[in-house]
Short mmCIF file of C-alpha atoms and ligand atoms in Angstrom, two decimals:
data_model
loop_
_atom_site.label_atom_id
_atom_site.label_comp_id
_atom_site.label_asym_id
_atom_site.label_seq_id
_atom_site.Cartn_x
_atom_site.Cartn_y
_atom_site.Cartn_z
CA UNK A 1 32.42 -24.41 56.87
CA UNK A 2 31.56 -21.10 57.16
CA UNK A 3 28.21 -19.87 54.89
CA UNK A 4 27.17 -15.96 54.20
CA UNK A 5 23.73 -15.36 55.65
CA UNK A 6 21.64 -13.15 53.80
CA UNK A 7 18.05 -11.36 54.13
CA UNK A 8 17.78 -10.19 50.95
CA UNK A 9 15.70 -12.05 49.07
CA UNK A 10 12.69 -12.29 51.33
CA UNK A 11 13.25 -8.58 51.99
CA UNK A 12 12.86 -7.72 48.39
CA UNK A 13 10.40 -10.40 47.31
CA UNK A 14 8.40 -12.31 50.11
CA UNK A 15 8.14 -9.34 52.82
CA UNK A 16 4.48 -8.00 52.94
CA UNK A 17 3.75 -7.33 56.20
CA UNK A 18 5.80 -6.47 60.14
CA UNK A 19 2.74 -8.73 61.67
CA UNK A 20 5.08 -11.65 62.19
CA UNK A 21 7.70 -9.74 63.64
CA UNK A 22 5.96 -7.13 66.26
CA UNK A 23 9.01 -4.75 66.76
CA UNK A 24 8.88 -2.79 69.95
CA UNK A 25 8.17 0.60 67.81
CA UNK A 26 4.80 -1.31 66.42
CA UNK A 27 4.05 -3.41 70.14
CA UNK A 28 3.61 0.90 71.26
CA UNK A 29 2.19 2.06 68.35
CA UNK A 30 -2.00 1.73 69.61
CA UNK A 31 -3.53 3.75 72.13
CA UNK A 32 -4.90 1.37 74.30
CA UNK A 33 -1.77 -0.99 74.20
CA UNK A 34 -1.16 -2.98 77.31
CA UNK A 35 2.27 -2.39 77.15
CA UNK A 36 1.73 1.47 77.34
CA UNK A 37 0.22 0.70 80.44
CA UNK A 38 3.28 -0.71 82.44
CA UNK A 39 6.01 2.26 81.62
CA UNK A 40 6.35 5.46 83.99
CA UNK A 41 5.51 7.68 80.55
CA UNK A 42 2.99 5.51 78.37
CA UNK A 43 3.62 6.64 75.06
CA UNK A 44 4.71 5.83 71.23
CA UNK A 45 7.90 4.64 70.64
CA UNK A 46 8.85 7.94 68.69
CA UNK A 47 8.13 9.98 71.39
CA UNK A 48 9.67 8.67 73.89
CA UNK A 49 12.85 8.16 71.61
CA UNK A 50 12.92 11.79 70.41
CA UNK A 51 12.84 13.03 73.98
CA UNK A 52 15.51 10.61 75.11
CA UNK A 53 17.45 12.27 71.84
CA UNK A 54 16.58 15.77 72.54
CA UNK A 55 18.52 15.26 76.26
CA UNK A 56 22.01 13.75 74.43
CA UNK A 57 21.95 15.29 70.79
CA UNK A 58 21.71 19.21 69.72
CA UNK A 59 18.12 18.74 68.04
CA UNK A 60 17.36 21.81 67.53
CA UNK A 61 20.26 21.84 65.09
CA UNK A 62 19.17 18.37 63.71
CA UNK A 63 17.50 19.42 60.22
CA UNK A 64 18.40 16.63 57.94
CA UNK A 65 17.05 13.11 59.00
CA UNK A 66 17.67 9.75 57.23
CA UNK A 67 16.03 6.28 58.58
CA UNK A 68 16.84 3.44 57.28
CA UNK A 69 14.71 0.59 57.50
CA UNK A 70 11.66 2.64 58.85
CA UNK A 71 9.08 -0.30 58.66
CA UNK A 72 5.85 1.17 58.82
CA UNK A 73 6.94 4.85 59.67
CA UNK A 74 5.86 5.41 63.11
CA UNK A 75 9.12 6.61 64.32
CA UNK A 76 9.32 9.04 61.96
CA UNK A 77 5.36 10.21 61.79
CA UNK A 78 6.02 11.17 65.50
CA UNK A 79 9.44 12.73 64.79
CA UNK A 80 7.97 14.88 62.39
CA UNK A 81 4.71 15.91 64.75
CA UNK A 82 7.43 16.88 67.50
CA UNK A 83 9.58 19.14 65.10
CA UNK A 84 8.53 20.66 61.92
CA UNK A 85 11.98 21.65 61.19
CA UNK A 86 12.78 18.20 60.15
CA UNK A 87 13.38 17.49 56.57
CA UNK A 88 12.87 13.26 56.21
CA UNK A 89 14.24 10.53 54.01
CA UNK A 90 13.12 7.18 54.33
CA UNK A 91 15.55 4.22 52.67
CA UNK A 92 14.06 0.86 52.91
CA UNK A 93 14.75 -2.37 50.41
CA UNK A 94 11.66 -3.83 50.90
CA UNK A 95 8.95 -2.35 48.42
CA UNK A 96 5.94 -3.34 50.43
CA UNK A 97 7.23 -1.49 53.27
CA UNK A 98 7.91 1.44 51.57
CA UNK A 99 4.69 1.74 50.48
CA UNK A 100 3.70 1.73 54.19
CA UNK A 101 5.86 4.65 54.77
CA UNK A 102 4.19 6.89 51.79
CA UNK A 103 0.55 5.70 53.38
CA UNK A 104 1.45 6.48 57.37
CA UNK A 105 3.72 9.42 56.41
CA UNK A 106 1.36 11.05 53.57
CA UNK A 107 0.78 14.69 55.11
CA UNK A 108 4.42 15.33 54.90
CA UNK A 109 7.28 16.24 52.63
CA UNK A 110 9.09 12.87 52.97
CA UNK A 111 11.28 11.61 50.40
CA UNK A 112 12.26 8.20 49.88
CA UNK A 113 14.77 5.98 48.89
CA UNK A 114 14.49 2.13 47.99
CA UNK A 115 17.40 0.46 48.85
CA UNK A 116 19.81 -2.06 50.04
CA UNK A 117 21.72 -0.13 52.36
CA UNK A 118 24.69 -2.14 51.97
CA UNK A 119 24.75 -0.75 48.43
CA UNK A 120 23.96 2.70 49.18
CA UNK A 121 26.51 5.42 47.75
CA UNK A 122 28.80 6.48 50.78
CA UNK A 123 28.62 10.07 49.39
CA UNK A 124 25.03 10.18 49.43
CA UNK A 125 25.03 9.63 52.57
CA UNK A 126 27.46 13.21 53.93
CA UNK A 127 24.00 15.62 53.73
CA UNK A 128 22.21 14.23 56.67
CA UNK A 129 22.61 15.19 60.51
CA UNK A 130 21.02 12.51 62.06
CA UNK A 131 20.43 9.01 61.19
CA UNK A 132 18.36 6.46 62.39
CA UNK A 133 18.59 2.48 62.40
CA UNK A 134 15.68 0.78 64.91
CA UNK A 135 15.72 -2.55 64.85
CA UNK A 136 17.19 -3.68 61.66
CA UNK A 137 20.87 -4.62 62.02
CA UNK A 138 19.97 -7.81 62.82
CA UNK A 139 18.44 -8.36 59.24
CA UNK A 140 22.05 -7.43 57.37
CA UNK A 141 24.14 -10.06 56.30
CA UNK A 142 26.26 -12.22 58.85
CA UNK A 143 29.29 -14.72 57.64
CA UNK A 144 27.72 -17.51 60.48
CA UNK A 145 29.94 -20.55 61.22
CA UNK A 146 33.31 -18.97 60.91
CA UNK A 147 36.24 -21.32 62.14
CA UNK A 148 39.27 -19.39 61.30
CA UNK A 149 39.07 -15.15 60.71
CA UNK A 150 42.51 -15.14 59.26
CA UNK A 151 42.30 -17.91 56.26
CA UNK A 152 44.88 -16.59 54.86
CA UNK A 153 44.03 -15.45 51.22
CA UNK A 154 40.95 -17.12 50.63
CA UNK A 155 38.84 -17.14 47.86
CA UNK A 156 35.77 -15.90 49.58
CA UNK A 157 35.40 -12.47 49.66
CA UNK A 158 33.07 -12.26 52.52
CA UNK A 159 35.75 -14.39 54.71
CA UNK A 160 38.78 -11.79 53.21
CA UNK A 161 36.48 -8.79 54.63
CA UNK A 162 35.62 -10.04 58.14
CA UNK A 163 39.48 -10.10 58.50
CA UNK A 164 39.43 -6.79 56.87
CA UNK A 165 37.24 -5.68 59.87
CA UNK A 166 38.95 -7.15 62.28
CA UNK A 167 42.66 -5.71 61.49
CA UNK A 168 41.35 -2.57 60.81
CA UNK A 169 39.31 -2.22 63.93
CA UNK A 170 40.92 -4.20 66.51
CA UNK A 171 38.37 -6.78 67.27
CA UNK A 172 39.16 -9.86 69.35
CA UNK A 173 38.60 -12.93 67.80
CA UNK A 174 36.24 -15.46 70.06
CA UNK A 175 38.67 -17.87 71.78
CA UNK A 176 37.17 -20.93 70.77
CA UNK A 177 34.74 -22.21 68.92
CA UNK A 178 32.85 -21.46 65.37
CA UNK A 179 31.70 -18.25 65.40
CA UNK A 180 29.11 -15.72 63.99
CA UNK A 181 30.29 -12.43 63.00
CA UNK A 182 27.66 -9.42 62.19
CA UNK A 183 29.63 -8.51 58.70
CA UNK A 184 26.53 -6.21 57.15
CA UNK A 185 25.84 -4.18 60.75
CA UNK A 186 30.06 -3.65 61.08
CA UNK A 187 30.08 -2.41 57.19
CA UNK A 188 27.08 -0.08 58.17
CA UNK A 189 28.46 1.14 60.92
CA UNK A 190 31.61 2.13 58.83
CA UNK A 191 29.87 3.53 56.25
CA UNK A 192 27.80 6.21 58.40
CA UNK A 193 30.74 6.82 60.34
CA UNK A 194 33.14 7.77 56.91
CA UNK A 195 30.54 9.49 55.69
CA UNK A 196 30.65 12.17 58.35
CA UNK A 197 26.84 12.25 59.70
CA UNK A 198 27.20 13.77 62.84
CA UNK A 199 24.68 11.89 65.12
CA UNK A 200 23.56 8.45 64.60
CA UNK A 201 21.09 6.42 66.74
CA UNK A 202 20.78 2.33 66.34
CA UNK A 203 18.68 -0.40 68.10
CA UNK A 204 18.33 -4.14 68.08
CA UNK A 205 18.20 -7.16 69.72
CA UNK A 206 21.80 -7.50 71.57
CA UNK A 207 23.77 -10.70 72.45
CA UNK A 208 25.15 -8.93 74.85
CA UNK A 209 22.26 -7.74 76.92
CA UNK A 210 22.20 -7.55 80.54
CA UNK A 211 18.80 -7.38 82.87
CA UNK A 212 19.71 -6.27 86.88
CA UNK A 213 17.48 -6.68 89.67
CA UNK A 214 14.08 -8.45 89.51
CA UNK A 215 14.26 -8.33 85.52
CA UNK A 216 17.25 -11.36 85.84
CA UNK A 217 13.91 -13.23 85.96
CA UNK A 218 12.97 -12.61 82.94
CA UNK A 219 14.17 -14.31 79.89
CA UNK A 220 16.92 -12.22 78.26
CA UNK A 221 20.24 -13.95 76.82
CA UNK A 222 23.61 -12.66 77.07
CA UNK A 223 25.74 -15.56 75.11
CA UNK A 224 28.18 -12.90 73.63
CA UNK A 225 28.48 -14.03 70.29
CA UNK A 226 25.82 -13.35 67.41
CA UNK A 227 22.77 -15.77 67.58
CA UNK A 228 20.25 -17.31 64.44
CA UNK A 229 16.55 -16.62 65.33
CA UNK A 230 14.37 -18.20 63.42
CA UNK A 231 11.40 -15.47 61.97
CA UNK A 232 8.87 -16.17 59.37
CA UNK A 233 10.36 -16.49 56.24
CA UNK A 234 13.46 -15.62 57.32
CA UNK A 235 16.39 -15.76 59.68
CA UNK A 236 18.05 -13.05 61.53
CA UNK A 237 21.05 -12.33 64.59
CA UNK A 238 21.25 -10.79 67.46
CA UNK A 239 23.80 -8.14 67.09
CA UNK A 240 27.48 -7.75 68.83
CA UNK A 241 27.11 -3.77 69.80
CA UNK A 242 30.79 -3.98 71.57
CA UNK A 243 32.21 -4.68 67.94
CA UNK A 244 30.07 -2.16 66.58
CA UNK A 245 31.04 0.63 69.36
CA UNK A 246 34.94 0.16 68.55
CA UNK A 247 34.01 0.82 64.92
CA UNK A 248 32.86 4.12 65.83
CA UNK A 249 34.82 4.89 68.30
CA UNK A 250 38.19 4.19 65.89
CA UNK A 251 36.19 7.28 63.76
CA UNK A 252 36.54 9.51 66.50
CA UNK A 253 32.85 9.09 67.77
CA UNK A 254 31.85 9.26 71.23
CA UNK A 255 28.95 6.67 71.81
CA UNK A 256 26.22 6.18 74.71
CA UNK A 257 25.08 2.57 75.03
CA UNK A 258 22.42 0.82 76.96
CA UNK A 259 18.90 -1.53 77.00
CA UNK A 260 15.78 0.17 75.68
CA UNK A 261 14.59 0.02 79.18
CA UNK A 262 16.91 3.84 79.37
CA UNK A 263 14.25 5.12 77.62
CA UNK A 264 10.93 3.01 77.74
CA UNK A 265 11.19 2.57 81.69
CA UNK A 266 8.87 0.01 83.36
CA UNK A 267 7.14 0.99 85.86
CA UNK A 268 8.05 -1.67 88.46
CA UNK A 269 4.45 -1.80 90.65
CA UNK A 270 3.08 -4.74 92.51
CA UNK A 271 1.08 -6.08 89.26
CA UNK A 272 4.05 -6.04 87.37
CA UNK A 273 6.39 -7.62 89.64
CA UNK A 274 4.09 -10.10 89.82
CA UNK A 275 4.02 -10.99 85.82
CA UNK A 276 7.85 -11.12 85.50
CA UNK A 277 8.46 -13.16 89.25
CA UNK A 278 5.51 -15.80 88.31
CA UNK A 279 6.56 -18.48 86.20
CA UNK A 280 3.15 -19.46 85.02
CA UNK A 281 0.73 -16.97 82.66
CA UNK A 282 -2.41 -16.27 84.07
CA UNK A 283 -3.65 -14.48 81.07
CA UNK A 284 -2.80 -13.78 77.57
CA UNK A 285 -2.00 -10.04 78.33
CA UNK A 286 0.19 -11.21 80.93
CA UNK A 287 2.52 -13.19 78.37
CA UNK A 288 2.15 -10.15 75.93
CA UNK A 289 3.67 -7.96 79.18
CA UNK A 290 6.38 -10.16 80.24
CA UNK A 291 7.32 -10.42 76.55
CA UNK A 292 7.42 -6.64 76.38
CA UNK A 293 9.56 -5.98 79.18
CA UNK A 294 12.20 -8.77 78.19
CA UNK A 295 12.51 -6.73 74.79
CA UNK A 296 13.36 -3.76 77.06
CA UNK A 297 16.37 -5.28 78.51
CA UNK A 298 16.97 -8.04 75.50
CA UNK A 299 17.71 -5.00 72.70
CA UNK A 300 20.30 -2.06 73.33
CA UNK A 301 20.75 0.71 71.54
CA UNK A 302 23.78 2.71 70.62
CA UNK A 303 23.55 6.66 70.06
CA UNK A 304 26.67 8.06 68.43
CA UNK A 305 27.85 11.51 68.33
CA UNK A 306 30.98 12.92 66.49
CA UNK A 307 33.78 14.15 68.24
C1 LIG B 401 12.32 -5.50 61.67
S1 LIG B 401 11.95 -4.19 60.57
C2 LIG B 401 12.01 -2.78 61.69
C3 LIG B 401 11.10 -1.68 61.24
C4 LIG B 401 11.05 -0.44 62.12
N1 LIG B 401 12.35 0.23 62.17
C5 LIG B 401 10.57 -0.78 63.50
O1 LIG B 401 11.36 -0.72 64.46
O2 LIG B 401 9.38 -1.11 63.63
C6 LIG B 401 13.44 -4.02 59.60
C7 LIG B 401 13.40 -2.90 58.58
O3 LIG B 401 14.67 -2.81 57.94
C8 LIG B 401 14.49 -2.89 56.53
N2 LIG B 401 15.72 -3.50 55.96
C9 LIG B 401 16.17 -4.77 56.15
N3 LIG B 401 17.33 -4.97 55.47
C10 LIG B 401 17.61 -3.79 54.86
C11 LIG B 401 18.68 -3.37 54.00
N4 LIG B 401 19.68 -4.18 53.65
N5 LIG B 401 18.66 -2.09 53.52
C12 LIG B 401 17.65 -1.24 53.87
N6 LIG B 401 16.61 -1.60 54.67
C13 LIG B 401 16.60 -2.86 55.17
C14 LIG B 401 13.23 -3.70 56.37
O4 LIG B 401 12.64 -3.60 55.11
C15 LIG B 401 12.38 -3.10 57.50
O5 LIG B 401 11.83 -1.85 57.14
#
């Protein structure tokens, strides 16, 4: 039996904090963070995204930006250090972590926006030049457990619009076997792509990842297909980025795709090697580390640019 998983609730309601969940953006966010210390460029998160940006997008035409799902605003606080330009909107669901945003972003003209995106007005969308989703597809809704995509004409919406997706896109169908299909990251997708914003860059945890050379060592899954992890409070999925590429792709966007690592590069010396070859943990920081580095590979991001 297939069931419609949904983040909602705890997003609205029970969210208070990102301390459970230490996102990659946050695990760079302090100075004196060990994992600065192991990349060729130790820096923030935003910075070293924006530059990454600034080589693939026109930036310096980029004056509208919209994130969605900004958690505590780093990204953005650096964004709008690098380029004063930048007008900001911040959408978010979660209350608590909009209030975050107005604290960290306070010195600048930021407006903001609380809500679901899976609600949010197509059309309101068609002002913006950029947008930005980091690490939060994996919190939209998934139909988990699905047996058959074509059920003919079921009663359950959720089931009728994965098979919407799936015609209208072009996606294969897993050949055997239950599956879980990312329905609230495809319907995103969609909707930034009809809505015309011309550059759009997203990140999160992929079940597709890949990790070449010494980094097959660590512990990064590729199992394909959309996986539960269990977070406090709350469940999430990794994210299929190959469905979420032909979406864009069938909207006439070209897309760039690849592991974090493009951007946040390790900086592979002796000590290093050693914490991702050695099986056992010498110290704490050492976990921390190898942790850090299996993000790199573990989440891929996707940066979209209309044709
Ligand atoms: C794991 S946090 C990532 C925060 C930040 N982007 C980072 O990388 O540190 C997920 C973010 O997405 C937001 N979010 C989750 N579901 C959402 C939805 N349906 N609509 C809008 N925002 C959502 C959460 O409130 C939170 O800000």
């Amino acid at each position: 039996m297939s069931f419609y998983h949904s983040t909602r609730d705890y997003h609205l309601r029970d969210l208070k904090t990102l301390g459970w969940e230490l996102t990659v953006c946050n695990s760079l966010q302090p100075q004196d963070s060990p994992c600065r210390a192991v990349l060729k460029r130790g820096n923030s998160y935003g910075n070293l995204l924006y530059d990454f940006l600034d080589r693939l997008l026109p930036m310096e035409s980029v004056g509208k930006v919209l994130e969605i799902g900004g958690g505590y605003g780093y990204l953005m606080r650096d964004f709008l250090n690098r380029n004063s330009r930048l007008q900001a909107c911040m959408l978010d669901i979660s209350p608590a972590l909009l209030n975050r945003q107005r604290e960290n972003l306070k010195p600048f003209p930021v407006r903001y926006r609380q809500e679901d995106f899976l609600e949010t007005d197509t059309a309101s969308l068609g002002e913006f030049d950029l947008a930005i989703l980091n690490e939060n597809l994996g919190d939209f809704p998934v139909l988990a457990n699905i047996e058959n995509k074509s059920p003919g004409c079921s009663p359950d919406a959720p089931a009728r619009e994965v098979k919407r997706i799936f015609d209208a896109y072009g996606l294969e169908e897993p050949s055997s076997g239950p599956f879980n299909f990312n329905l609230g990251a495809a319907q995103a997708v969609e909707k930034l792509c009809s809505s015309g914003i011309r550059c759009l860059f997203l990140s999160e945890h992929s079940c597709e990842a890949a990790a070449p050379g010494i980094c097959a060592r660590l512990r990064v899954r590729s199992t394909g297909m959309p996986e539960r992890i269990s977070l406090y409070g709350h469940a999430e999925y990794t994210v299929n980025f190959s469905h979420l590429q032909k979406i864009a792709a069938r909207f006439g966007y070209a897309s760039m795709r690849g592991p974090l690592a493009d951007f946040i590069e390790p900086d592979f010396t002796p000590g290093l090697i050693f914490i991702i070859t050695s099986g056992a943990t010498v110290r704490d920081e050492h976990e921390i580390i190898r942790q850090f580095v299996e993000d790199l590979y573990q989440y891929e991001y996707l940066v979209l640019q209309a044709g």
